[in-house]
Amino acid sequence: MERTWTRVLVWVAMAGLVAIDGLYLAIIHFQGDPAPADVLTVPFVASYLAAMAILLGASVTSSAPAKPVLRAAASAGLLVLAALAAFSIGALILVIAGLAIAATIPALGSQKSTRVRVAAGVAALVAAVVLVGGLELTSRYLACPPTGSSGGTTGSFFGQVSYECDSGRLTTR
């Protein structure tokens, strides 16, 4: 049986993720125009935060072997996201990642099965790869507003893409 304080950590982490997700979307909304050209990045990050909250929530009601796997995935995903978002919402995400890690350690420690420990490691790796891969893909999809001109650079893990928008026409370099 899981201790009450561990469940409280998970619930606080979930609530924190919902709050951070809302804060992130509000920050983006109030930044105003022009909208970023990489239109899929914000929805991806918001969805990823929600998915990590769902993983943590699912871990509360899941079987004992599944708890550390779900929590390890959420912990790793949040830790990587906190590092990548260090100059915006990363500090807040790091606090939540710490709570998730604190809930993962006892769940992992209670499992004697090597398979569960390996599955938790694989789940953590998959969560990080999904985050990095999703950010890479969404940064490559650019869209221009139908009127006006703008330009800039989108960063990615494999280089940068410079773009210019002119009346809905996209030019990349």
Tab-separated table of N, CA and C in Angstrom:
chain	number	residue	atom	x	y	z
A	1	MET	N	0.848	-1.190	0.000
A	1	MET	CA	0.000	0.000	0.000
A	1	MET	C	0.884	1.241	0.000
A	2	GLU	N	0.501	2.167	-0.808
A	2	GLU	CA	1.276	3.402	-0.942
A	2	GLU	C	0.960	4.363	0.202
A	3	ARG	N	1.975	5.084	0.627
A	3	ARG	CA	1.779	6.040	1.713
A	3	ARG	C	1.008	7.266	1.244
A	4	THR	N	0.328	7.884	2.177
A	4	THR	CA	-0.498	9.044	1.872
A	4	THR	C	0.338	10.211	1.359
A	5	TRP	N	1.509	10.432	1.945
A	5	TRP	CA	2.323	11.583	1.535
A	5	TRP	C	2.782	11.452	0.083
A	6	THR	N	2.990	10.230	-0.374
A	6	THR	CA	3.385	10.037	-1.763
A	6	THR	C	2.233	10.405	-2.693
A	7	ARG	N	1.041	9.996	-2.332
A	7	ARG	CA	-0.130	10.372	-3.130
A	7	ARG	C	-0.333	11.883	-3.133
A	8	VAL	N	-0.089	12.520	-1.994
A	8	VAL	CA	-0.218	13.977	-1.904
A	8	VAL	C	0.798	14.640	-2.840
A	9	LEU	N	2.018	14.130	-2.875
A	9	LEU	CA	3.021	14.668	-3.789
A	9	LEU	C	2.541	14.595	-5.237
A	10	VAL	N	1.965	13.469	-5.590
A	10	VAL	CA	1.477	13.296	-6.964
A	10	VAL	C	0.351	14.277	-7.251
A	11	TRP	N	-0.595	14.411	-6.338
A	11	TRP	CA	-1.725	15.327	-6.551
A	11	TRP	C	-1.254	16.779	-6.626
A	12	VAL	N	-0.297	17.154	-5.787
A	12	VAL	CA	0.230	18.522	-5.831
A	12	VAL	C	0.963	18.747	-7.153
A	13	ALA	N	1.720	17.755	-7.601
A	13	ALA	CA	2.412	17.878	-8.891
A	13	ALA	C	1.415	18.022	-10.032
A	14	MET	N	0.345	17.245	-9.987
A	14	MET	CA	-0.685	17.348	-11.035
A	14	MET	C	-1.321	18.736	-11.038
A	15	ALA	N	-1.688	19.217	-9.867
A	15	ALA	CA	-2.297	20.546	-9.768
A	15	ALA	C	-1.312	21.613	-10.247
A	16	GLY	N	-0.050	21.460	-9.886
A	16	GLY	CA	0.971	22.398	-10.340
A	16	GLY	C	1.120	22.390	-11.849
A	17	LEU	N	1.053	21.217	-12.454
A	17	LEU	CA	1.154	21.136	-13.915
A	17	LEU	C	-0.022	21.819	-14.601
A	18	VAL	N	-1.206	21.641	-14.057
A	18	VAL	CA	-2.379	22.303	-14.630
A	18	VAL	C	-2.208	23.821	-14.529
A	19	ALA	N	-1.716	24.298	-13.386
A	19	ALA	CA	-1.505	25.739	-13.204
A	19	ALA	C	-0.423	26.261	-14.149
A	20	ILE	N	0.665	25.531	-14.275
A	20	ILE	CA	1.752	25.952	-15.165
A	20	ILE	C	1.279	25.951	-16.615
A	21	ASP	N	0.518	24.952	-16.986
A	21	ASP	CA	-0.014	24.885	-18.352
A	21	ASP	C	-0.869	26.119	-18.640
A	22	GLY	N	-1.745	26.459	-17.712
A	22	GLY	CA	-2.572	27.656	-17.875
A	22	GLY	C	-1.739	28.926	-17.919
A	23	LEU	N	-0.729	29.009	-17.064
A	23	LEU	CA	0.165	30.168	-17.051
A	23	LEU	C	0.922	30.279	-18.372
A	24	TYR	N	1.408	29.164	-18.854
A	24	TYR	CA	2.145	29.147	-20.124
A	24	TYR	C	1.268	29.651	-21.269
A	25	LEU	N	0.053	29.144	-21.342
A	25	LEU	CA	-0.861	29.575	-22.399
A	25	LEU	C	-1.237	31.050	-22.253
A	26	ALA	N	-1.386	31.517	-21.019
A	26	ALA	CA	-1.695	32.929	-20.794
A	26	ALA	C	-0.526	33.821	-21.215
A	27	ILE	N	0.687	33.413	-20.883
A	27	ILE	CA	1.870	34.188	-21.277
A	27	ILE	C	1.935	34.299	-22.793
A	28	ILE	N	1.740	33.199	-23.477
A	28	ILE	CA	1.784	33.205	-24.941
A	28	ILE	C	0.672	34.084	-25.498
A	29	HIS	N	-0.514	33.968	-24.931
A	29	HIS	CA	-1.663	34.743	-25.421
A	29	HIS	C	-1.437	36.245	-25.258
A	30	PHE	N	-0.900	36.656	-24.122
A	30	PHE	CA	-0.742	38.081	-23.851
A	30	PHE	C	0.520	38.678	-24.450
A	31	GLN	N	1.341	37.865	-25.105
A	31	GLN	CA	2.507	38.417	-25.790
A	31	GLN	C	2.078	39.231	-27.004
A	32	GLY	N	0.912	38.957	-27.512
A	32	GLY	CA	0.377	39.738	-28.624
A	32	GLY	C	0.973	39.355	-29.951
A	33	ASP	N	0.730	40.224	-30.926
A	33	ASP	CA	1.194	39.980	-32.287
A	33	ASP	C	2.624	40.456	-32.446
A	34	PRO	N	3.366	39.959	-33.346
A	34	PRO	CA	2.976	38.926	-34.292
A	34	PRO	C	3.036	37.547	-33.651
A	35	ALA	N	2.192	36.676	-34.131
A	35	ALA	CA	2.178	35.297	-33.659
A	35	ALA	C	3.449	34.605	-34.143
A	36	PRO	N	3.961	33.660	-33.378
A	36	PRO	CA	5.161	32.963	-33.829
A	36	PRO	C	4.885	32.162	-35.103
A	37	ALA	N	5.901	32.071	-35.942
A	37	ALA	CA	5.735	31.329	-37.196
A	37	ALA	C	5.643	29.827	-36.950
A	38	ASP	N	6.311	29.338	-35.894
A	38	ASP	CA	6.242	27.905	-35.588
A	38	ASP	C	4.976	27.640	-34.764
A	39	VAL	N	3.870	27.577	-35.461
A	39	VAL	CA	2.539	27.572	-34.866
A	39	VAL	C	2.200	26.315	-34.064
A	40	LEU	N	2.937	25.254	-34.230
A	40	LEU	CA	2.608	24.005	-33.530
A	40	LEU	C	3.365	23.819	-32.216
A	41	THR	N	4.381	24.631	-31.971
A	41	THR	CA	5.201	24.436	-30.776
A	41	THR	C	4.414	24.680	-29.495
A	42	VAL	N	3.675	25.762	-29.424
A	42	VAL	CA	2.904	26.072	-28.213
A	42	VAL	C	1.861	24.992	-27.932
A	43	PRO	N	1.054	24.581	-28.918
A	43	PRO	CA	0.105	23.496	-28.622
A	43	PRO	C	0.802	22.192	-28.210
A	44	PHE	N	1.974	21.921	-28.800
A	44	PHE	CA	2.695	20.702	-28.423
A	44	PHE	C	3.143	20.763	-26.967
A	45	VAL	N	3.751	21.871	-26.564
A	45	VAL	CA	4.242	21.994	-25.187
A	45	VAL	C	3.072	21.931	-24.203
A	46	ALA	N	1.979	22.624	-24.508
A	46	ALA	CA	0.811	22.588	-23.628
A	46	ALA	C	0.249	21.166	-23.522
A	47	SER	N	0.194	20.464	-24.632
A	47	SER	CA	-0.295	19.079	-24.632
A	47	SER	C	0.657	18.157	-23.885
A	48	TYR	N	1.952	18.399	-24.028
A	48	TYR	CA	2.945	17.578	-23.332
A	48	TYR	C	2.809	17.747	-21.817
A	49	LEU	N	2.635	18.988	-21.363
A	49	LEU	CA	2.426	19.227	-19.932
A	49	LEU	C	1.171	18.498	-19.444
A	50	ALA	N	0.107	18.564	-20.234
A	50	ALA	CA	-1.129	17.865	-19.865
A	50	ALA	C	-0.909	16.354	-19.828
A	51	ALA	N	-0.144	15.831	-20.777
A	51	ALA	CA	0.131	14.390	-20.810
A	51	ALA	C	0.920	13.952	-19.578
A	52	MET	N	1.860	14.783	-19.141
A	52	MET	CA	2.631	14.441	-17.938
A	52	MET	C	1.726	14.438	-16.707
A	53	ALA	N	0.772	15.368	-16.647
A	53	ALA	CA	-0.198	15.381	-15.547
A	53	ALA	C	-1.070	14.123	-15.586
A	54	ILE	N	-1.452	13.710	-16.779
A	54	ILE	CA	-2.269	12.503	-16.934
A	54	ILE	C	-1.484	11.265	-16.499
A	55	LEU	N	-0.209	11.198	-16.867
A	55	LEU	CA	0.621	10.062	-16.423
A	55	LEU	C	0.688	10.001	-14.899
A	56	LEU	N	0.898	11.157	-14.284
A	56	LEU	CA	0.953	11.176	-12.815
A	56	LEU	C	-0.387	10.759	-12.218
A	57	GLY	N	-1.474	11.259	-12.782
A	57	GLY	CA	-2.799	10.881	-12.282
A	57	GLY	C	-3.077	9.397	-12.443
A	58	ALA	N	-2.675	8.853	-13.577
A	58	ALA	CA	-2.872	7.423	-13.817
A	58	ALA	C	-2.060	6.582	-12.838
A	59	SER	N	-0.923	7.113	-12.401
A	59	SER	CA	-0.078	6.345	-11.478
A	59	SER	C	-0.731	6.178	-10.110
A	60	VAL	N	-1.613	7.070	-9.742
A	60	VAL	CA	-2.264	6.977	-8.427
A	60	VAL	C	-3.172	5.757	-8.360
A	61	THR	N	-3.866	5.461	-9.439
A	61	THR	CA	-4.827	4.360	-9.425
A	61	THR	C	-4.297	3.091	-10.083
A	62	SER	N	-3.062	3.112	-10.559
A	62	SER	CA	-2.525	1.949	-11.268
A	62	SER	C	-1.974	0.906	-10.301
A	63	SER	N	-1.611	-0.231	-10.858
A	63	SER	CA	-1.039	-1.311	-10.052
A	63	SER	C	0.344	-0.912	-9.555
A	64	ALA	N	0.812	-1.589	-8.539
A	64	ALA	CA	2.116	-1.267	-7.937
A	64	ALA	C	3.264	-1.311	-8.951
A	65	PRO	N	3.337	-2.290	-9.852
A	65	PRO	CA	4.440	-2.272	-10.822
A	65	PRO	C	4.344	-1.130	-11.832
A	66	ALA	N	3.149	-0.640	-12.118
A	66	ALA	CA	2.995	0.435	-13.100
A	66	ALA	C	3.296	1.809	-12.512
A	67	LYS	N	3.149	1.979	-11.205
A	67	LYS	CA	3.368	3.287	-10.577
A	67	LYS	C	4.745	3.862	-10.891
A	68	PRO	N	5.835	3.141	-10.644
A	68	PRO	CA	7.148	3.742	-10.921
A	68	PRO	C	7.388	3.999	-12.403
A	69	VAL	N	6.806	3.185	-13.260
A	69	VAL	CA	6.982	3.367	-14.704
A	69	VAL	C	6.331	4.672	-15.151
A	70	LEU	N	5.086	4.888	-14.754
A	70	LEU	CA	4.374	6.110	-15.127
A	70	LEU	C	5.025	7.344	-14.509
A	71	ARG	N	5.424	7.235	-13.260
A	71	ARG	CA	6.041	8.385	-12.587
A	71	ARG	C	7.437	8.679	-13.125
A	72	ALA	N	8.181	7.651	-13.489
A	72	ALA	CA	9.508	7.877	-14.064
A	72	ALA	C	9.395	8.588	-15.407
A	73	ALA	N	8.410	8.206	-16.205
A	73	ALA	CA	8.206	8.876	-17.496
A	73	ALA	C	7.880	10.347	-17.279
A	74	ALA	N	6.961	10.641	-16.377
A	74	ALA	CA	6.596	12.032	-16.106
A	74	ALA	C	7.775	12.801	-15.526
A	75	SER	N	8.499	12.199	-14.605
A	75	SER	CA	9.643	12.875	-13.988
A	75	SER	C	10.700	13.238	-15.020
A	76	ALA	N	11.052	12.293	-15.858
A	76	ALA	CA	12.091	12.547	-16.871
A	76	ALA	C	11.627	13.582	-17.887
A	77	GLY	N	10.395	13.449	-18.350
A	77	GLY	CA	9.874	14.414	-19.314
A	77	GLY	C	9.863	15.822	-18.751
A	78	LEU	N	9.455	15.955	-17.502
A	78	LEU	CA	9.420	17.273	-16.881
A	78	LEU	C	10.813	17.826	-16.629
A	79	LEU	N	11.735	16.958	-16.252
A	79	LEU	CA	13.113	17.397	-16.018
A	79	LEU	C	13.750	17.923	-17.300
A	80	VAL	N	13.551	17.216	-18.393
A	80	VAL	CA	14.098	17.664	-19.684
A	80	VAL	C	13.412	18.960	-20.117
A	81	LEU	N	12.105	19.040	-19.959
A	81	LEU	CA	11.386	20.258	-20.338
A	81	LEU	C	11.838	21.442	-19.485
A	82	ALA	N	12.080	21.213	-18.207
A	82	ALA	CA	12.556	22.292	-17.336
A	82	ALA	C	13.905	22.819	-17.819
A	83	ALA	N	14.781	21.922	-18.235
A	83	ALA	CA	16.082	22.356	-18.743
A	83	ALA	C	15.932	23.143	-20.039
A	84	LEU	N	15.059	22.681	-20.921
A	84	LEU	CA	14.869	23.359	-22.203
A	84	LEU	C	14.143	24.693	-22.048
A	85	ALA	N	13.314	24.810	-21.042
A	85	ALA	CA	12.542	26.038	-20.828
A	85	ALA	C	13.130	26.870	-19.694
A	86	ALA	N	14.411	26.744	-19.470
A	86	ALA	CA	15.051	27.386	-18.323
A	86	ALA	C	14.840	28.893	-18.272
A	87	PHE	N	14.720	29.528	-19.410
A	87	PHE	CA	14.605	30.983	-19.419
A	87	PHE	C	13.164	31.475	-19.476
A	88	SER	N	12.202	30.568	-19.362
A	88	SER	CA	10.804	31.011	-19.301
A	88	SER	C	10.131	30.348	-18.102
A	89	ILE	N	9.474	29.229	-18.302
A	89	ILE	CA	8.731	28.580	-17.223
A	89	ILE	C	9.508	27.406	-16.624
A	90	GLY	N	10.777	27.285	-16.965
A	90	GLY	CA	11.579	26.144	-16.537
A	90	GLY	C	11.717	25.989	-15.040
A	91	ALA	N	11.853	27.096	-14.313
A	91	ALA	CA	12.015	27.003	-12.860
A	91	ALA	C	10.768	26.403	-12.210
A	92	LEU	N	9.608	26.811	-12.678
A	92	LEU	CA	8.363	26.254	-12.134
A	92	LEU	C	8.241	24.767	-12.464
A	93	ILE	N	8.595	24.418	-13.687
A	93	ILE	CA	8.526	23.012	-14.089
A	93	ILE	C	9.526	22.182	-13.287
A	94	LEU	N	10.684	22.751	-12.975
A	94	LEU	CA	11.695	22.042	-12.186
A	94	LEU	C	11.168	21.699	-10.796
A	95	VAL	N	10.412	22.601	-10.194
A	95	VAL	CA	9.808	22.330	-8.886
A	95	VAL	C	8.847	21.147	-8.985
A	96	ILE	N	8.026	21.151	-10.014
A	96	ILE	CA	7.064	20.054	-10.205
A	96	ILE	C	7.797	18.757	-10.523
A	97	ALA	N	8.860	18.840	-11.324
A	97	ALA	CA	9.663	17.643	-11.612
A	97	ALA	C	10.240	17.070	-10.319
A	98	GLY	N	10.664	17.949	-9.414
A	98	GLY	CA	11.179	17.493	-8.123
A	98	GLY	C	10.129	16.743	-7.321
A	99	LEU	N	8.897	17.242	-7.347
A	99	LEU	CA	7.807	16.545	-6.656
A	99	LEU	C	7.548	15.182	-7.293
A	100	ALA	N	7.564	15.153	-8.624
A	100	ALA	CA	7.334	13.882	-9.323
A	100	ALA	C	8.450	12.888	-9.024
A	101	ILE	N	9.684	13.372	-8.989
A	101	ILE	CA	10.810	12.499	-8.662
A	101	ILE	C	10.680	11.986	-7.231
A	102	ALA	N	10.280	12.878	-6.314
A	102	ALA	CA	10.104	12.465	-4.915
A	102	ALA	C	9.020	11.406	-4.772
A	103	ALA	N	8.033	11.411	-5.648
A	103	ALA	CA	6.990	10.377	-5.623
A	103	ALA	C	7.444	9.116	-6.350
A	104	THR	N	8.361	9.255	-7.293
A	104	THR	CA	8.844	8.107	-8.067
A	104	THR	C	9.790	7.239	-7.243
A	105	ILE	N	10.651	7.842	-6.465
A	105	ILE	CA	11.688	7.100	-5.735
A	105	ILE	C	11.107	6.035	-4.813
A	106	PRO	N	10.127	6.350	-3.950
A	106	PRO	CA	9.590	5.270	-3.112
A	106	PRO	C	8.845	4.203	-3.911
A	107	ALA	N	8.179	4.623	-4.987
A	107	ALA	CA	7.462	3.637	-5.817
A	107	ALA	C	8.459	2.697	-6.483
A	108	LEU	N	9.569	3.247	-6.924
A	108	LEU	CA	10.606	2.424	-7.553
A	108	LEU	C	11.321	1.557	-6.516
A	109	GLY	N	11.557	2.133	-5.345
A	109	GLY	CA	12.235	1.393	-4.277
A	109	GLY	C	11.434	0.216	-3.752
A	110	SER	N	10.124	0.292	-3.835
A	110	SER	CA	9.286	-0.803	-3.342
A	110	SER	C	9.220	-1.970	-4.320
A	111	GLN	N	9.747	-1.777	-5.525
A	111	GLN	CA	9.723	-2.832	-6.543
A	111	GLN	C	11.045	-3.589	-6.550
A	112	LYS	N	10.980	-4.854	-6.360
A	112	LYS	CA	12.180	-5.690	-6.388
A	112	LYS	C	12.449	-6.245	-7.785
A	113	SER	N	11.472	-6.151	-8.640
A	113	SER	CA	11.575	-6.710	-9.983
A	113	SER	C	12.502	-5.877	-10.866
A	114	THR	N	13.455	-6.542	-11.467
A	114	THR	CA	14.358	-5.867	-12.404
A	114	THR	C	13.596	-5.396	-13.625
A	115	ARG	N	12.607	-6.155	-14.042
A	115	ARG	CA	11.810	-5.765	-15.219
A	115	ARG	C	11.102	-4.430	-14.998
A	116	VAL	N	10.584	-4.209	-13.805
A	116	VAL	CA	9.899	-2.950	-13.510
A	116	VAL	C	10.900	-1.799	-13.536
A	117	ARG	N	12.073	-2.021	-12.976
A	117	ARG	CA	13.106	-0.969	-12.961
A	117	ARG	C	13.573	-0.644	-14.381
A	118	VAL	N	13.744	-1.661	-15.195
A	118	VAL	CA	14.134	-1.435	-16.593
A	118	VAL	C	13.006	-0.723	-17.337
A	119	ALA	N	11.779	-1.136	-17.091
A	119	ALA	CA	10.630	-0.490	-17.745
A	119	ALA	C	10.541	0.980	-17.347
A	120	ALA	N	10.841	1.293	-16.094
A	120	ALA	CA	10.829	2.690	-15.656
A	120	ALA	C	11.912	3.487	-16.377
A	121	GLY	N	13.085	2.905	-16.537
A	121	GLY	CA	14.156	3.570	-17.281
A	121	GLY	C	13.797	3.785	-18.741
A	122	VAL	N	13.206	2.787	-19.346
A	122	VAL	CA	12.785	2.898	-20.751
A	122	VAL	C	11.690	3.955	-20.884
A	123	ALA	N	10.741	3.960	-19.955
A	123	ALA	CA	9.660	4.954	-19.997
A	123	ALA	C	10.213	6.371	-19.856
A	124	ALA	N	11.198	6.538	-18.998
A	124	ALA	CA	11.830	7.850	-18.829
A	124	ALA	C	12.509	8.283	-20.124
A	125	LEU	N	13.202	7.363	-20.750
A	125	LEU	CA	13.881	7.665	-22.012
A	125	LEU	C	12.872	7.993	-23.115
A	126	VAL	N	11.803	7.230	-23.192
A	126	VAL	CA	10.770	7.467	-24.206
A	126	VAL	C	10.141	8.848	-24.005
A	127	ALA	N	9.856	9.217	-22.767
A	127	ALA	CA	9.260	10.534	-22.499
A	127	ALA	C	10.190	11.652	-22.963
A	128	ALA	N	11.482	11.506	-22.723
A	128	ALA	CA	12.442	12.524	-23.158
A	128	ALA	C	12.554	12.567	-24.680
A	129	VAL	N	12.570	11.405	-25.315
A	129	VAL	CA	12.664	11.351	-26.781
A	129	VAL	C	11.410	11.939	-27.430
A	130	VAL	N	10.247	11.653	-26.877
A	130	VAL	CA	9.007	12.221	-27.410
A	130	VAL	C	9.039	13.745	-27.301
A	131	LEU	N	9.523	14.263	-26.189
A	131	LEU	CA	9.613	15.713	-26.016
A	131	LEU	C	10.571	16.331	-27.026
A	132	VAL	N	11.775	15.812	-27.097
A	132	VAL	CA	12.779	16.375	-28.007
A	132	VAL	C	12.331	16.211	-29.465
A	133	GLY	N	11.828	15.045	-29.808
A	133	GLY	CA	11.355	14.812	-31.168
A	133	GLY	C	10.172	15.705	-31.528
A	134	GLY	N	9.256	15.858	-30.607
A	134	GLY	CA	8.100	16.720	-30.847
A	134	GLY	C	8.500	18.177	-31.024
A	135	LEU	N	9.431	18.636	-30.201
A	135	LEU	CA	9.906	20.009	-30.346
A	135	LEU	C	10.639	20.206	-31.666
A	136	GLU	N	11.401	19.212	-32.070
A	136	GLU	CA	12.121	19.296	-33.345
A	136	GLU	C	11.133	19.360	-34.513
A	137	LEU	N	10.140	18.513	-34.494
A	137	LEU	CA	9.155	18.509	-35.578
A	137	LEU	C	8.328	19.788	-35.609
A	138	THR	N	7.871	20.233	-34.447
A	138	THR	CA	7.020	21.423	-34.437
A	138	THR	C	7.792	22.683	-34.788
A	139	SER	N	9.081	22.722	-34.507
A	139	SER	CA	9.855	23.912	-34.869
A	139	SER	C	10.088	23.994	-36.369
A	140	ARG	N	9.921	22.900	-37.063
A	140	ARG	CA	10.123	22.866	-38.519
A	140	ARG	C	8.871	23.231	-39.312
A	141	TYR	N	7.716	23.188	-38.674
A	141	TYR	CA	6.480	23.544	-39.364
A	141	TYR	C	6.234	25.037	-39.159
A	142	LEU	N	6.360	25.797	-40.223
A	142	LEU	CA	6.215	27.249	-40.152
A	142	LEU	C	4.997	27.693	-40.950
A	143	ALA	N	4.326	28.717	-40.470
A	143	ALA	CA	3.170	29.275	-41.165
A	143	ALA	C	3.256	30.797	-41.093
A	144	CYS	N	2.890	31.436	-42.171
A	144	CYS	CA	2.938	32.898	-42.255
A	144	CYS	C	1.530	33.484	-42.185
A	145	PRO	N	1.419	34.691	-41.602
A	145	PRO	CA	0.121	35.364	-41.633
A	145	PRO	C	-0.206	35.782	-43.070
A	146	PRO	N	-1.482	35.900	-43.394
A	146	PRO	CA	-1.860	36.210	-44.777
A	146	PRO	C	-1.438	37.604	-45.238
A	147	THR	N	-1.246	38.518	-44.295
A	147	THR	CA	-0.837	39.868	-44.685
A	147	THR	C	0.380	40.298	-43.882
A	148	GLY	N	1.098	41.270	-44.383
A	148	GLY	CA	2.247	41.810	-43.682
A	148	GLY	C	3.509	41.021	-43.954
A	149	SER	N	4.580	41.490	-43.348
A	149	SER	CA	5.855	40.791	-43.509
A	149	SER	C	6.537	40.675	-42.154
A	150	SER	N	7.250	39.598	-41.988
A	150	SER	CA	8.000	39.344	-40.760
A	150	SER	C	9.089	38.349	-41.095
A	151	GLY	N	9.920	38.079	-40.147
A	151	GLY	CA	10.983	37.112	-40.359
A	151	GLY	C	11.641	36.777	-39.040
A	152	GLY	N	12.526	35.831	-39.099
A	152	GLY	CA	13.233	35.433	-37.889
A	152	GLY	C	13.952	34.125	-38.068
A	153	THR	N	14.261	33.523	-36.944
A	153	THR	CA	14.972	32.263	-36.922
A	153	THR	C	14.308	31.352	-35.908
A	154	THR	N	14.094	30.123	-36.275
A	154	THR	CA	13.614	29.137	-35.305
A	154	THR	C	14.774	28.225	-34.977
A	155	GLY	N	14.955	27.981	-33.706
A	155	GLY	CA	16.027	27.102	-33.279
A	155	GLY	C	15.543	25.678	-33.189
A	156	SER	N	16.462	24.762	-33.366
A	156	SER	CA	16.134	23.356	-33.194
A	156	SER	C	17.386	22.650	-32.710
A	157	PHE	N	17.279	21.385	-32.468
A	157	PHE	CA	18.416	20.622	-31.977
A	157	PHE	C	19.425	20.312	-33.077
A	158	PHE	N	18.978	20.443	-34.324
A	158	PHE	CA	19.847	20.107	-35.455
A	158	PHE	C	20.088	21.298	-36.361
A	159	GLY	N	20.195	22.471	-35.784
A	159	GLY	CA	20.460	23.672	-36.561
A	159	GLY	C	19.309	24.644	-36.507
A	160	GLN	N	19.479	25.755	-37.199
A	160	GLN	CA	18.467	26.790	-37.208
A	160	GLN	C	17.902	26.959	-38.606
A	161	VAL	N	16.688	27.465	-38.660
A	161	VAL	CA	16.056	27.771	-39.929
A	161	VAL	C	15.710	29.255	-39.904
A	162	SER	N	16.227	29.996	-40.865
A	162	SER	CA	15.862	31.400	-41.011
A	162	SER	C	14.680	31.462	-41.961
A	163	TYR	N	13.741	32.338	-41.661
A	163	TYR	CA	12.551	32.429	-42.502
A	163	TYR	C	12.147	33.885	-42.686
A	164	GLU	N	11.437	34.117	-43.741
A	164	GLU	CA	10.828	35.415	-44.012
A	164	GLU	C	9.410	35.166	-44.501
A	165	CYS	N	8.496	35.964	-44.004
A	165	CYS	CA	7.101	35.907	-44.427
A	165	CYS	C	6.764	37.216	-45.136
A	166	ASP	N	6.142	37.097	-46.297
A	166	ASP	CA	5.723	38.289	-47.025
A	166	ASP	C	4.352	38.008	-47.625
A	167	SER	N	3.340	38.606	-47.038
A	167	SER	CA	1.949	38.451	-47.493
A	167	SER	C	1.563	36.985	-47.664
A	168	GLY	N	1.867	36.190	-46.648
A	168	GLY	CA	1.480	34.786	-46.661
A	168	GLY	C	2.449	33.849	-47.353
A	169	ARG	N	3.498	34.392	-47.969
A	169	ARG	CA	4.470	33.549	-48.677
A	169	ARG	C	5.694	33.335	-47.772
A	170	LEU	N	6.054	32.086	-47.562
A	170	LEU	CA	7.149	31.701	-46.687
A	170	LEU	C	8.402	31.416	-47.503
A	171	THR	N	9.518	32.005	-47.078
A	171	THR	CA	10.826	31.707	-47.676
A	171	THR	C	11.748	31.300	-46.541
A	172	THR	N	12.389	30.134	-46.690
A	172	THR	CA	13.315	29.650	-45.658
A	172	THR	C	14.725	29.567	-46.209
A	173	ARG	N	15.684	29.665	-45.315
A	173	ARG	CA	17.100	29.503	-45.662
A	173	ARG	C	17.763	28.597	-44.665
